[in-house]
Structure formats: C-alpha cells, structure tokens
Coordinates of C-alpha atoms in Angstrom, one line a residue:
M1 CA 140.5 262.2 -65.0
G2 CA 141.9 263.3 -62.1
S3 CA 144.7 265.7 -61.7
S4 CA 148.6 266.2 -59.9
S5 CA 149.4 270.3 -60.8
G6 CA 153.2 270.9 -62.3
L7 CA 153.1 267.3 -63.1
V8 CA 153.6 266.1 -66.2
D9 CA 154.2 262.5 -67.8
W10 CA 156.8 261.5 -70.5
R11 CA 155.2 263.2 -73.2
G12 CA 154.7 266.3 -71.6
R13 CA 150.7 266.3 -70.7
P14 CA 150.0 266.8 -67.2
V15 CA 149.2 263.7 -65.9
D16 CA 146.6 261.4 -65.3
T17 CA 146.8 260.0 -61.7
K18 CA 144.8 256.9 -61.6
K19 CA 147.6 256.3 -65.1
H20 CA 150.1 257.7 -63.0
G21 CA 152.2 257.9 -59.9
G22 CA 151.1 256.3 -57.0
V23 CA 152.0 253.3 -55.3
R24 CA 152.6 251.8 -58.7
A25 CA 154.4 253.5 -59.7
S26 CA 157.3 254.0 -56.8
I27 CA 157.4 250.1 -56.8
F28 CA 159.9 251.1 -59.7
I29 CA 161.7 253.4 -58.0
H30 CA 162.1 251.4 -54.9
A31 CA 163.9 248.4 -56.9
M32 CA 166.6 250.3 -58.3
V33 CA 166.5 251.9 -55.4
L34 CA 167.1 248.1 -53.8
L35 CA 169.7 246.8 -56.8
T36 CA 172.2 250.0 -56.2
N37 CA 172.2 250.4 -53.3
A38 CA 173.6 246.4 -52.6
P39 CA 177.0 246.6 -54.3
N40 CA 177.2 250.4 -53.3
I41 CA 176.9 250.0 -49.2
A42 CA 178.2 247.1 -49.9
N43 CA 182.1 248.2 -51.6
M44 CA 181.5 250.8 -49.0
M45 CA 181.8 249.1 -45.9
N46 CA 184.5 246.7 -47.8
I47 CA 186.9 249.4 -48.1
V48 CA 188.5 250.1 -45.1
S49 CA 189.6 246.3 -45.7
Y50 CA 191.0 246.8 -49.1
L51 CA 193.2 249.9 -47.7
R52 CA 193.8 247.5 -44.9
G53 CA 194.8 244.9 -46.7
T54 CA 196.0 245.7 -49.9
M55 CA 197.3 249.0 -49.6
H56 CA 198.7 248.4 -45.8
M57 CA 197.3 252.1 -45.5
G58 CA 197.3 252.5 -41.0
V59 CA 194.2 253.1 -38.9
A60 CA 194.0 257.4 -38.9
E61 CA 194.7 257.1 -42.6
A62 CA 192.4 254.1 -43.6
S63 CA 189.7 255.9 -41.8
T64 CA 190.1 259.5 -43.2
T65 CA 190.8 257.5 -46.2
A66 CA 187.0 255.7 -45.7
S67 CA 184.9 258.3 -44.8
N68 CA 186.1 261.3 -47.3
Y69 CA 184.9 258.5 -49.9
F70 CA 181.8 257.6 -47.5
A71 CA 182.1 262.3 -48.4
A72 CA 182.0 262.0 -51.7
L73 CA 178.9 259.3 -52.5
Q74 CA 176.4 262.8 -51.1
M75 CA 178.0 265.2 -51.9
F76 CA 178.3 264.7 -55.3
S77 CA 174.2 265.1 -55.0
I78 CA 174.5 268.2 -55.2
P79 CA 175.1 269.5 -58.4
A80 CA 172.7 266.7 -59.6
A81 CA 169.9 268.1 -57.8
F82 CA 171.0 271.4 -58.6
L83 CA 170.5 269.9 -62.7
A84 CA 168.2 267.9 -62.1
D85 CA 165.2 271.3 -60.8
S86 CA 166.5 273.3 -62.6
Y87 CA 166.9 272.5 -66.2
L88 CA 166.7 268.7 -66.5
K89 CA 163.4 266.3 -65.4
R90 CA 164.8 264.2 -62.2
F91 CA 164.4 261.1 -65.0
Y92 CA 166.7 262.4 -67.0
T93 CA 169.1 263.1 -64.6
V94 CA 169.5 259.3 -63.6
L95 CA 169.2 258.5 -66.7
L96 CA 172.2 260.4 -67.7
F97 CA 174.3 259.8 -65.1
A98 CA 174.0 257.0 -63.6
P99 CA 175.6 254.8 -66.7
I100 CA 178.8 256.7 -65.6
E101 CA 179.1 254.1 -62.4
I102 CA 178.5 251.8 -64.7
I103 CA 181.2 252.1 -67.0
F104 CA 183.5 252.4 -63.6
L105 CA 182.5 248.5 -62.0
T106 CA 183.7 246.5 -65.4
G107 CA 186.7 249.3 -66.2
V108 CA 188.2 247.9 -63.0
T109 CA 186.5 244.2 -64.0
I110 CA 187.9 244.0 -67.5
V111 CA 192.4 245.6 -66.1
A112 CA 190.8 242.8 -63.0
E113 CA 190.6 240.4 -65.0
P114 CA 191.9 240.3 -68.6
E115 CA 190.6 237.6 -69.9
L116 CA 187.3 239.0 -70.6
G117 CA 189.3 242.7 -72.6
T118 CA 191.9 244.1 -73.5
V119 CA 191.7 247.7 -71.9
N120 CA 193.3 249.7 -74.8
K121 CA 190.2 247.5 -77.5
W122 CA 187.7 248.9 -75.0
S123 CA 188.7 252.2 -74.2
N124 CA 189.4 253.3 -77.2
K125 CA 185.9 252.4 -77.9
L126 CA 184.5 254.2 -75.3
L127 CA 186.6 257.2 -75.7
S128 CA 185.3 257.3 -79.5
S129 CA 182.1 257.3 -78.6
H130 CA 181.4 258.5 -75.8
K131 CA 183.8 262.0 -75.2
W132 CA 181.7 262.9 -72.6
M133 CA 182.5 260.5 -70.9
V134 CA 186.4 260.3 -71.0
T135 CA 187.6 261.9 -67.6
S136 CA 185.6 259.4 -65.8
W137 CA 187.0 256.9 -67.7
Q138 CA 190.1 257.0 -67.5
G139 CA 189.8 258.2 -63.9
Y140 CA 188.9 254.4 -63.8
I141 CA 191.3 252.6 -66.4
L142 CA 194.0 254.3 -64.5
L143 CA 192.1 252.6 -60.8
A144 CA 192.3 250.0 -62.6
V145 CA 195.7 249.1 -63.7
Q146 CA 196.6 250.0 -60.2
A147 CA 194.7 247.4 -59.1
Y148 CA 196.3 245.3 -61.2
S149 CA 199.7 245.7 -61.6
P150 CA 202.2 245.1 -59.1
S151 CA 204.5 248.3 -58.9
L152 CA 200.9 250.5 -58.1
H153 CA 200.5 249.4 -55.4
P154 CA 202.3 248.1 -52.6
L155 CA 203.9 244.1 -51.9
P156 CA 201.6 242.1 -49.9
C157 CA 203.9 241.4 -46.8
S158 CA 202.8 238.6 -44.2
P159 CA 201.4 239.5 -40.3
A160 CA 204.4 239.0 -38.6
A161 CA 205.4 241.9 -41.1
A162 CA 203.3 244.0 -40.5
S163 CA 204.2 246.4 -37.5
S164 CA 207.5 247.0 -39.3
T165 CA 208.6 249.2 -42.0
T166 CA 209.3 246.6 -44.3
C167 CA 205.5 247.1 -45.0
E168 CA 205.4 249.4 -46.7
P169 CA 201.9 252.2 -47.1
L170 CA 200.6 252.9 -50.0
H171 CA 201.9 256.8 -51.4
G172 CA 203.2 259.2 -53.9
A173 CA 201.9 259.3 -56.7
N174 CA 199.7 255.3 -57.3
L175 CA 198.5 257.4 -54.0
S176 CA 196.8 260.5 -56.0
L177 CA 195.7 258.0 -58.5
L178 CA 194.1 255.4 -55.8
L179 CA 191.9 258.9 -54.3
L180 CA 191.5 260.4 -58.1
G181 CA 189.6 256.4 -58.8
L182 CA 187.7 256.4 -55.7
Y183 CA 186.1 260.3 -55.8
L184 CA 185.4 259.2 -59.8
I185 CA 182.9 256.6 -58.5
P186 CA 180.1 258.7 -56.9
I187 CA 179.3 261.1 -60.3
G188 CA 176.6 258.7 -61.4
D189 CA 175.7 257.6 -57.1
G190 CA 174.6 261.1 -56.9
A191 CA 172.2 261.6 -58.9
V192 CA 170.0 258.9 -57.9
R193 CA 170.5 259.6 -54.0
A194 CA 169.5 263.4 -55.1
C195 CA 166.9 262.9 -57.2
L196 CA 164.6 260.1 -56.0
P197 CA 163.4 260.2 -52.8
A198 CA 161.8 263.6 -54.6
L199 CA 160.7 261.7 -58.5
G200 CA 158.6 259.6 -55.4
G201 CA 157.2 262.4 -53.7
D202 CA 155.8 263.1 -56.8
Q203 CA 154.3 259.7 -57.5
F204 CA 152.0 261.9 -54.4
D205 CA 149.5 264.0 -54.2
L206 CA 149.4 265.1 -50.1
A207 CA 146.4 266.7 -50.7
D208 CA 145.5 263.3 -51.5
P209 CA 144.2 261.4 -48.1
D210 CA 145.1 258.3 -49.4
E211 CA 149.0 259.7 -51.4
Q212 CA 148.9 261.7 -47.8
R213 CA 149.3 258.3 -45.5
Q214 CA 150.8 256.5 -49.4
E215 CA 153.7 259.4 -49.2
A216 CA 154.9 259.2 -46.1
S217 CA 155.1 255.3 -46.0
F218 CA 157.5 256.0 -49.5
F219 CA 160.3 257.1 -47.5
N220 CA 159.9 254.2 -44.9
W221 CA 159.9 251.8 -47.0
Y222 CA 162.5 254.2 -49.5
T223 CA 164.8 253.0 -46.6
F224 CA 163.6 249.6 -46.1
A225 CA 165.0 249.1 -49.5
V226 CA 168.6 250.2 -48.7
S227 CA 168.0 248.1 -46.1
T228 CA 166.8 245.3 -48.0
G229 CA 169.8 245.8 -51.1
G230 CA 172.5 246.5 -48.4
F231 CA 171.5 242.8 -46.2
V232 CA 172.4 241.3 -50.0
G233 CA 175.1 243.1 -51.2
L234 CA 176.6 242.5 -47.3
V235 CA 175.4 239.5 -48.0
F236 CA 176.6 237.9 -51.1
I237 CA 178.7 240.5 -52.8
V238 CA 181.4 240.6 -50.1
W239 CA 181.8 237.6 -50.2
V240 CA 182.2 237.6 -54.0
Q241 CA 184.9 240.1 -53.5
N242 CA 186.8 238.5 -50.6
S243 CA 186.7 234.9 -52.0
K244 CA 186.4 235.2 -55.2
G245 CA 188.3 238.3 -55.6
W246 CA 187.8 242.0 -56.1
G247 CA 187.5 241.3 -60.7
I248 CA 184.7 239.4 -59.6
G249 CA 182.2 241.5 -56.8
F250 CA 183.1 244.4 -59.1
A251 CA 181.5 242.4 -62.1
V252 CA 179.0 241.4 -60.0
S253 CA 178.5 245.1 -59.5
A254 CA 178.0 246.4 -62.5
A255 CA 175.6 243.7 -63.0
F256 CA 173.7 244.6 -60.3
I257 CA 173.6 248.4 -60.5
V258 CA 172.7 247.2 -65.2
L259 CA 170.0 245.3 -64.1
G260 CA 168.6 248.3 -61.7
L261 CA 169.5 250.7 -64.0
L262 CA 166.4 248.9 -66.3
V263 CA 164.0 247.9 -64.0
W264 CA 163.3 252.2 -63.1
A265 CA 163.9 253.2 -66.6
A266 CA 160.8 250.4 -68.5
A267 CA 157.9 252.3 -65.5
F268 CA 159.3 256.0 -67.2
P269 CA 155.3 255.8 -68.9
L270 CA 153.8 255.3 -65.3
Y271 CA 156.3 258.3 -64.3
R272 CA 154.6 261.8 -62.8
N273 CA 157.3 264.3 -63.7
Q274 CA 158.4 267.9 -62.3
L275 CA 159.2 270.3 -65.0
P276 CA 162.4 272.9 -64.0
M277 CA 161.8 275.5 -62.6
G278 CA 164.7 277.8 -63.7
S279 CA 168.0 277.9 -61.1
P280 CA 166.7 278.1 -57.2
I281 CA 170.4 279.6 -56.5
T282 CA 169.0 282.1 -59.3
R283 CA 166.2 282.6 -57.5
V284 CA 167.3 283.2 -54.4
L285 CA 170.6 285.3 -54.9
Q286 CA 167.9 288.1 -56.1
V287 CA 165.6 288.3 -53.2
F288 CA 168.9 288.8 -51.3
V289 CA 170.8 291.9 -54.0
A290 CA 166.3 293.0 -54.8
A291 CA 166.7 293.9 -50.7
F292 CA 169.2 295.2 -50.2
K293 CA 168.8 297.4 -53.1
K294 CA 165.5 298.3 -50.9
R295 CA 166.7 297.7 -48.3
S296 CA 165.7 302.6 -46.7
V297 CA 162.0 301.2 -48.5
R298 CA 159.0 301.1 -45.3
L299 CA 157.0 298.2 -46.2
P300 CA 153.6 299.2 -46.7
E301 CA 151.5 298.1 -44.3
N302 CA 148.8 295.9 -46.2
P303 CA 150.2 292.5 -48.1
S304 CA 148.3 292.5 -50.2
E305 CA 150.6 295.0 -51.3
L306 CA 153.8 293.3 -52.8
K307 CA 153.6 291.9 -56.2
Q308 CA 151.8 289.1 -55.6
I309 CA 151.6 285.9 -58.4
N310 CA 149.7 283.5 -60.0
K311 CA 150.2 280.5 -61.3
D312 CA 148.9 282.2 -65.4
D313 CA 151.2 285.2 -64.6
D314 CA 154.4 282.7 -65.2
A315 CA 154.3 278.7 -66.4
N316 CA 156.7 277.8 -64.2
A317 CA 154.9 279.5 -61.1
H318 CA 153.7 275.2 -60.0
E319 CA 153.6 276.6 -56.1
V320 CA 153.0 280.3 -54.9
L321 CA 153.5 280.6 -51.6
P322 CA 151.9 282.7 -49.1
K323 CA 154.0 284.8 -47.3
T324 CA 154.7 283.9 -43.1
D325 CA 156.6 285.8 -41.1
G326 CA 159.3 286.2 -39.8
F327 CA 163.2 287.9 -42.2
R328 CA 160.2 290.9 -42.4
C329 CA 163.6 292.9 -44.6
L330 CA 163.5 290.2 -47.8
E331 CA 160.1 291.1 -48.0
K332 CA 161.1 294.6 -49.3
A333 CA 162.9 292.6 -52.2
A334 CA 158.7 291.8 -53.4
V335 CA 157.7 296.3 -52.7
E336 CA 157.2 297.7 -55.8
T337 CA 158.3 300.9 -55.9
G338 CA 157.7 302.1 -60.0
N339 CA 161.4 302.0 -60.3
D340 CA 162.2 297.9 -60.9
A341 CA 164.6 297.2 -63.5
G342 CA 164.2 293.3 -63.7
A343 CA 164.1 290.1 -61.5
W344 CA 166.8 292.0 -59.6
S345 CA 164.8 294.5 -58.6
L346 CA 161.6 292.7 -57.4
C347 CA 160.6 289.6 -56.5
S348 CA 158.0 287.6 -55.9
V349 CA 155.7 286.9 -52.1
T350 CA 156.4 283.3 -52.9
Q351 CA 159.8 283.9 -54.4
V352 CA 160.3 285.8 -51.2
E353 CA 159.1 282.7 -49.0
E354 CA 160.9 280.3 -51.4
T355 CA 164.4 281.9 -49.5
K356 CA 162.8 282.3 -45.9
I357 CA 162.6 277.6 -46.8
V358 CA 166.2 277.9 -47.2
L359 CA 166.6 280.3 -44.7
R360 CA 164.8 278.3 -41.8
M361 CA 166.2 274.8 -42.7
A362 CA 169.6 276.4 -42.4
P363 CA 169.9 275.7 -38.6
I364 CA 168.9 272.6 -38.9
F365 CA 171.0 271.6 -41.3
V366 CA 174.2 272.8 -38.7
A367 CA 172.9 271.1 -35.9
A368 CA 172.4 267.5 -37.7
V369 CA 175.3 268.0 -39.7
L370 CA 177.1 268.8 -36.4
C371 CA 175.2 264.8 -34.4
Y372 CA 176.6 263.2 -37.8
I373 CA 179.8 263.4 -37.0
P374 CA 180.3 260.2 -35.4
V375 CA 178.1 257.8 -37.2
P376 CA 180.4 257.6 -40.2
L377 CA 183.5 257.4 -37.5
L378 CA 181.5 254.1 -36.5
L379 CA 181.4 252.4 -39.1
S380 CA 184.8 252.8 -40.3
L381 CA 186.0 252.5 -36.6
T382 CA 184.3 249.8 -36.1
V383 CA 185.3 247.3 -39.0
Q384 CA 188.8 247.7 -37.7
Q385 CA 188.1 246.5 -35.1
G386 CA 187.0 242.9 -35.5
N387 CA 189.5 242.7 -37.9
T388 CA 192.2 242.3 -34.9
M389 CA 189.2 240.1 -33.0
D390 CA 187.9 236.6 -33.2
T391 CA 186.2 236.2 -36.2
R392 CA 184.8 232.6 -36.5
L393 CA 181.0 231.8 -35.9
G394 CA 181.7 227.8 -35.7
A395 CA 183.3 226.8 -38.0
V396 CA 183.1 229.5 -40.3
H397 CA 185.3 233.2 -39.9
I398 CA 182.6 236.2 -40.7
S399 CA 184.4 239.6 -42.7
P400 CA 184.2 242.7 -40.1
A401 CA 182.0 244.5 -42.9
T402 CA 179.3 241.7 -42.6
L403 CA 178.4 242.0 -38.8
F404 CA 176.4 245.5 -41.2
L405 CA 174.4 242.7 -41.3
I406 CA 172.7 243.7 -37.7
P407 CA 172.0 246.4 -38.0
T408 CA 170.0 246.6 -41.3
V409 CA 168.1 243.3 -40.4
F410 CA 166.8 245.4 -37.8
Q411 CA 165.8 248.7 -40.0
M412 CA 164.7 245.9 -41.9
V413 CA 162.1 244.6 -39.1
I414 CA 161.2 248.2 -37.1
L415 CA 161.0 249.6 -40.2
I416 CA 157.9 247.2 -40.9
V417 CA 156.6 247.4 -37.6
Y418 CA 156.8 251.3 -37.6
D419 CA 155.3 251.6 -40.7
R420 CA 152.6 248.4 -39.8
V421 CA 152.1 248.5 -36.0
I422 CA 153.7 252.2 -34.5
V423 CA 152.5 254.9 -37.1
P424 CA 148.3 253.7 -36.7
P425 CA 147.7 254.4 -33.4
L426 CA 150.0 257.3 -33.0
R427 CA 148.8 259.1 -35.9
R428 CA 145.9 259.1 -34.4
V429 CA 147.1 259.8 -31.2
T430 CA 148.9 262.9 -31.9
G431 CA 147.3 263.3 -35.1
Y432 CA 150.4 263.4 -36.9
V433 CA 150.4 261.4 -40.9
G434 CA 153.4 259.5 -39.4
G435 CA 153.1 259.7 -35.3
V436 CA 155.5 262.2 -34.7
T437 CA 157.2 264.6 -36.2
H438 CA 160.2 264.0 -38.7
L439 CA 162.1 266.8 -35.9
Q440 CA 160.9 264.2 -33.5
R441 CA 162.0 261.2 -34.7
I442 CA 165.0 262.8 -36.0
G443 CA 165.8 263.2 -32.4
I444 CA 165.7 259.6 -31.0
G445 CA 167.7 259.2 -33.4
F446 CA 170.3 261.5 -31.9
I447 CA 170.4 259.8 -29.5
A448 CA 170.9 256.9 -29.8
T449 CA 174.2 257.5 -30.8
I450 CA 175.2 259.4 -27.7
I451 CA 174.6 255.7 -26.3
A452 CA 176.3 253.7 -28.9
T453 CA 179.6 256.3 -29.1
A454 CA 179.6 254.8 -24.8
I455 CA 179.0 251.2 -25.4
A456 CA 181.6 251.4 -28.8
A457 CA 184.6 253.5 -25.8
V458 CA 183.5 250.4 -22.9
V459 CA 184.4 247.6 -25.9
E460 CA 187.4 249.5 -27.0
T461 CA 188.1 249.4 -23.7
R462 CA 187.5 245.6 -23.0
R463 CA 189.2 244.5 -26.6
K464 CA 192.9 245.5 -25.4
I465 CA 192.7 244.6 -21.9
T466 CA 192.2 241.1 -24.2
A467 CA 194.8 242.1 -25.9
E468 CA 196.7 242.4 -23.2
E469 CA 195.9 239.6 -21.0
S470 CA 196.7 237.4 -24.3
G471 CA 200.0 238.9 -25.4
L472 CA 199.0 240.1 -28.3
V473 CA 199.6 243.4 -27.7
D474 CA 201.9 243.7 -30.9
A475 CA 199.2 241.1 -33.3
T476 CA 197.3 243.1 -35.9
T477 CA 194.8 240.0 -35.5
G478 CA 194.0 237.2 -34.0
I479 CA 192.6 238.8 -30.4
P480 CA 190.1 235.7 -28.5
L481 CA 187.5 238.2 -27.9
S482 CA 184.8 237.5 -30.1
V483 CA 183.8 240.1 -33.1
F484 CA 179.9 240.0 -31.8
W485 CA 181.4 241.8 -28.4
L486 CA 180.7 244.6 -31.2
T487 CA 176.9 243.7 -31.8
P488 CA 175.1 246.5 -29.7
Q489 CA 177.1 249.5 -31.5
F490 CA 175.6 247.5 -34.1
F491 CA 172.7 247.5 -32.8
L492 CA 172.1 250.6 -32.0
I493 CA 173.7 252.2 -35.9
G494 CA 170.8 250.9 -37.0
I495 CA 168.4 252.9 -35.0
V496 CA 170.0 256.0 -35.8
D497 CA 169.3 254.8 -39.2
V498 CA 165.8 253.8 -39.2
T499 CA 164.8 257.3 -36.8
S500 CA 167.5 259.7 -38.6
F501 CA 168.2 258.8 -41.2
V502 CA 164.6 258.5 -42.5
G503 CA 163.7 261.9 -40.5
L504 CA 165.9 263.8 -42.5
L505 CA 165.1 262.0 -45.7
E506 CA 161.1 263.3 -45.3
F507 CA 162.6 266.9 -43.1
F508 CA 164.1 267.4 -45.9
C509 CA 162.2 266.0 -49.2
S510 CA 158.9 268.1 -47.9
E511 CA 159.6 271.5 -46.5
A512 CA 161.2 272.3 -49.6
S513 CA 159.5 274.1 -51.7
M514 CA 158.4 271.4 -55.3
G515 CA 161.4 274.1 -57.1
M516 CA 163.5 272.3 -54.7
K517 CA 162.5 269.2 -53.8
S518 CA 165.5 267.5 -55.6
I519 CA 167.9 270.4 -54.1
G520 CA 166.4 268.8 -51.1
S521 CA 167.6 265.2 -51.0
S522 CA 171.7 266.1 -51.9
I523 CA 170.6 268.6 -49.4
F524 CA 170.1 265.4 -46.9
Y525 CA 173.1 263.4 -48.7
C526 CA 175.3 266.3 -47.9
I527 CA 174.6 266.4 -44.4
L528 CA 176.4 263.0 -44.6
G529 CA 179.0 263.8 -46.6
V530 CA 180.0 267.1 -44.4
S531 CA 179.5 265.0 -41.5
A532 CA 181.7 262.5 -42.8
W533 CA 184.3 265.0 -43.7
L534 CA 184.5 266.6 -40.3
G535 CA 185.1 263.6 -38.8
S536 CA 188.0 263.0 -41.2
L537 CA 189.3 266.9 -39.2
L538 CA 189.0 265.6 -36.2
I539 CA 190.8 262.5 -36.4
Q540 CA 193.3 264.4 -38.5
V541 CA 193.7 267.2 -35.2
T542 CA 193.0 264.4 -32.3
N543 CA 196.3 263.0 -33.1
R544 CA 198.3 266.3 -33.8
V545 CA 197.0 267.6 -30.0
T546 CA 197.8 264.6 -28.6
Q547 CA 201.2 263.8 -30.8
R548 CA 203.3 261.8 -28.4
A549 CA 207.3 262.8 -28.4
N550 CA 208.1 258.6 -28.6
G551 CA 205.3 258.0 -31.8
G552 CA 202.4 259.9 -33.2
G553 CA 198.7 260.3 -31.4
W554 CA 195.2 258.5 -30.1
L555 CA 195.2 256.2 -34.3
D556 CA 198.3 256.7 -35.4
G557 CA 200.0 253.6 -36.2
T558 CA 198.7 250.5 -37.9
N559 CA 198.4 248.4 -34.7
L560 CA 194.9 249.5 -32.7
N561 CA 196.3 247.2 -30.1
K562 CA 199.4 250.8 -29.1
G563 CA 196.1 253.7 -29.9
K564 CA 194.3 255.3 -27.5
L565 CA 191.0 254.7 -30.1
D566 CA 188.9 254.1 -26.4
R567 CA 189.0 257.4 -25.6
F568 CA 187.9 259.0 -28.9
Y569 CA 185.3 257.3 -28.7
V570 CA 184.9 259.0 -24.8
V571 CA 185.5 262.2 -27.9
L572 CA 183.4 261.6 -30.0
C573 CA 180.4 261.5 -26.8
I574 CA 181.3 264.7 -25.7
I575 CA 181.1 266.4 -29.2
E576 CA 177.2 264.1 -30.0
V577 CA 175.6 265.2 -26.4
V578 CA 176.6 268.5 -27.4
A579 CA 175.3 268.8 -30.6
L580 CA 172.1 267.6 -29.8
V581 CA 171.3 269.9 -26.9
I582 CA 172.1 272.1 -30.3
Y583 CA 169.6 270.1 -32.4
M584 CA 166.7 270.6 -29.9
F585 CA 167.5 273.9 -28.8
L586 CA 166.7 274.9 -32.2
A587 CA 164.2 272.2 -34.0
R588 CA 161.6 273.4 -30.7
R589 CA 161.4 276.6 -32.3
Y590 CA 161.0 275.6 -35.8
V591 CA 157.9 276.5 -37.6
Y592 CA 157.3 273.7 -40.0
R593 CA 156.3 275.3 -43.9
N594 CA 154.3 271.3 -43.7
D595 CA 151.4 270.2 -41.4
Q596 CA 152.1 267.4 -41.2
R597 CA 148.2 266.0 -39.7
V598 CA 146.0 264.6 -41.4
V599 CA 144.5 265.8 -44.1
A600 CA 139.9 265.0 -43.9
Q601 CA 138.2 262.6 -45.3
E602 CA 135.6 265.6 -46.3
E603 CA 137.8 267.8 -47.2
R604 CA 140.7 268.5 -50.0
K605 CA 141.8 271.7 -51.4
D606 CA 139.1 274.0 -52.6
D607 CA 138.1 274.8 -56.1
T608 CA 139.1 278.8 -54.1
G609 CA 142.6 277.2 -53.7
N610 CA 142.4 277.9 -49.4
G611 CA 144.7 275.0 -49.2
L612 CA 144.7 271.6 -46.4
A613 CA 142.2 271.2 -44.2
V614 CA 144.1 269.0 -41.3
I615 CA 142.3 267.5 -37.6

C-alpha cells in the first residue's frame, strides 16, 4: 500500500495512494471550479453594465467600484487560507464558508422575485438557525432590498438625458448600501479560491514521476476549468441577466454554486488532506523575534550545530527543510545558547527556512503586483468602450460582457494545445516538467499585457475619431464602429491568463512550504486584488492630476467621448514596461526552492531521505 507523507484521508488515517488522490480526485475539484466560476465570472464581468446602466455611475466611479469589487474577491482568500493552514483542513474551510455566497444569491432572488417568498419570513428563519451568518445575511438582504425598492436606487433615465443633471447617479446612504452588499459577496468565494488549488496540489506526490507530471498538468486543467466556467457564464448567465432580469440571473447563479458544492463534497472520501500545522504567521514572527534577541550571537561554523528537527520529535513536522544560503542573520534564531526559553527564543532550521521562503518570494510578489495593474483596468474599461460601440452581430445585439468569450475560448484552446502538444517536446528539450520555468511563463504574459494596452490606446483613438466624424460626441451609445475592434486586446488578455495566471498560481503553490500551501494560493489572488486596488487609485490620481478648470480629469463624467481614455492607456503601457524591467531583474536572481526538472523514472526519494534525483 503506497502512502503520501503527512496526508490523511477523511477519517484521519494515513492515505493509500491507490485509493486516495490522483487524477480521479482532482476531477471533482475541477468540476467545482467550473460550476462556481460560471456565475462568479459572469457577475464580475457584467457588474460594470449594472453600475453604469441601473445605478447611473460615471466612468471613473464605475471603473473604481468594479476594480474594488474585483480586488475584494481576491483579498478575501487570505483569512480563509490562514484558517485552512492553521486550524482547519482545506476541505472543511470551503465547506464552512462557501454557503455564504449561496445565501447572498438566494436572498437577492427572494427580493427581486417577490412571488417566491416573503423576505422577513425567510430571513427570520435563517437568522434563528444560523446565527454565525447574521452579518452576511443582513448585508445581502439590504442589497436585495435596494435593487427592488425604487426609493433606494436612481430612477431610470432615457439615453437622451444620460448626459444631463436629471440622470442622477447613486449617492449617499444608497451608495453605501450597494458597496456593503458587493463586498460581502467574496466571503464565500474567498475560501474556494484559497483552498481548491492547494487541495488539488495535495492530491499528487511530487516524488512519484507520474504524479509529478500530473501535478504540473493539474494547474493547466484548473485554469481550463476556470475558462470553461467563464464561457458558460458569459454565454448563459449574462444572457439571462440581460434578457430575463437580474433576479432570475441570481437564481441561476445560486443553482450553479449549489451544484458545484454538492459535486465537490460528494468526493470527500477520495481526497488526500493536509493536517493543519499551526499558524504560519506565528512561526515566522518567532524567527524574527528569536533572531533579534540573538543578534550578537556568533553562528557556529558547522551548520549541524543549529537546532534540527525531525518528524519523530514533532507530529506537525511533515516537511523538514534543509539549510540554504542567504539571510544568515535569521539563522541565529536556531543557535542553541543554553538560556533559551520557549519557541520565541529558539527556532528550528526548518522554521528559519520557511521564513526565508517568504522573504525570497516577497520581491516577486511586489513585481507581479505592478505588472498586473493594467489587467483589471483593461477588463472594466474595455467593457465600457464596448457599451458605446455598435454591438450588432448580424441581426443580434450582443452584450459587451459577452466579448470576454474571445479570450475565454482562446484560453480553453491554447491550454489544451499547450498541455498536450507543446509541453511534452519542450520537456524533453529543457528537462523542466512544465516545459519552461514558472517565472519564464509569467514573463510572457506580462509582455502580452504591454502589447494589449498599446493596442487598446490605438482602438480608443479610432473610436473617438469615429464619434467625432459621426457627430455623436454627446451620445453615450450607437457609435458606428463595430465592437469587434476590441477583439485584439481581448485576445491578448487571454494570453495573459494562459501564461501569467497559471504561472503565478503554480509558482506560489509550489514554492510555499507544506504548512503554507493555502496561503501560497491566496498570495496569488492577493496579487490580483492589490493590483486592482492600485488601479483604482491610479484612476483617482490621474483624474486629480489632469483635472481641467472647466471640468474633470481624463476619466471624469459619464461620456467616454469627452474623456481621454486613449491617453490613460498610454500611461498604463508605460507603467507596464517599467514593471516588466523590474520583474525581469528580480526573476533572473530568484533561486527556486523546488527543482522543476523531471524526476528520474528509476530514482525516487530514497529510504534515507536524500531528496529527489533529477535529470
């Protein structure tokens, strides 16, 4: 019976690799990823249309709100990851938080479709039986009531009045109500984002040559499931929202999430589960404190004199990390002086090395944040461009959000081609499991971002010229320029997701220690969130710097034709070029913790624990 060290089944017993984990278990994870991303991506991509159309927000405010909402979806993965790594198994973390998202969607449906039930009756029952969900439930009820009650959102205005003062945007307490509801949605989704990639990685043993290749493919197929879910959501759920109403759209979204949760939970006997290893934040802080206390202590010449750890001494020590070069000042935390009093005075080499891993990844995190700033802005601003253009496809009018099908379909195709056609020969040439290293793959995506922002600037210039030539500068829709002019920048966004998205996710999951795998996943999503918030800040700073005496800045107001979005795209392009240079400088100096070369078929981890043989 094979086993995987440190992992247990649902009953807490050591796993049998013939019965637990592997591709069979990962299929259920991919199914949940697909079913939950269908509504999440559809709602995320269509939120700008909702804010501009129903809530009458201006260009800058809608972009900022959408970017902040996108950021919150990513950032809420951090507390869930901390709980999963420290106190709960990843399976139970998802099972605990994911239903909150369902409650939101159900609450919206109840209010938007009053014939389905009475709000107070349903809410009182839920509050009495699930007191731990009180805050989320109340927030979503407020959001639902706002969407249903005319007094809590702006009155409808005609296109002719869109540029006048009678088309009043959402403001005051009603705006606060909207933001409260939006920012409560990510609570459930954050747990899914943090835990599923790490849970999927747990299903494969990197010391096994076959499972090592399967683990490399897992992240490609994980992204394929995200793309497929996005495809379903953009085709079906966006259509429901635009043609049947937001109430029915939320009901369908809830059904997708419930189905995904049920399918994923049905496979719980198959999963390999990582036991919680205590707070990683505490372990890192202990190293800093102990090293500071011993700052005047000399390091021994023989590294074996430092405090070692083995699995027999500590049940939580599922991974013993060897000593590496660099950050020698932290190694003083592992020097035994005879006066050590507890974990805040003496740490193991493994604990010190875990801290070094975090410090080594930090510069890559910062560089990736800077490189990702244009991506969420391109997503939200491109939809706003599409709203003003000719959206006809033959006799059918398409939603600008549906344009995301272009990068989504491309992602689905190229991921299959990359995983099955490109990687095998690249693996034979380079010796790397993924064909190229994680950081090389990430860099390709950042180059695509530069090209995307440059093309976006050119297309926006063309759109404004067309508006002027057609005498439609004051109009907010109907510019006689096909929305498919936006195809190139969408296509390049697809390349970014195929390369940078997968590369960053795999990089942080693989480089993190076993006790920080969920946090590694959340760090990746944190990059997306922080970059989105910085993008919102960039919009505000740009408007303030470019504010004119007779009006607002480049992105102020509700009329793109009177703004300077083309110039803003140029600024994004310059920022991305600078960020790419910084990233390349740091990436060339990064030393991987895990060797990405293929494990030799004839050699695996030997009985003495000498590590992996690579070719």
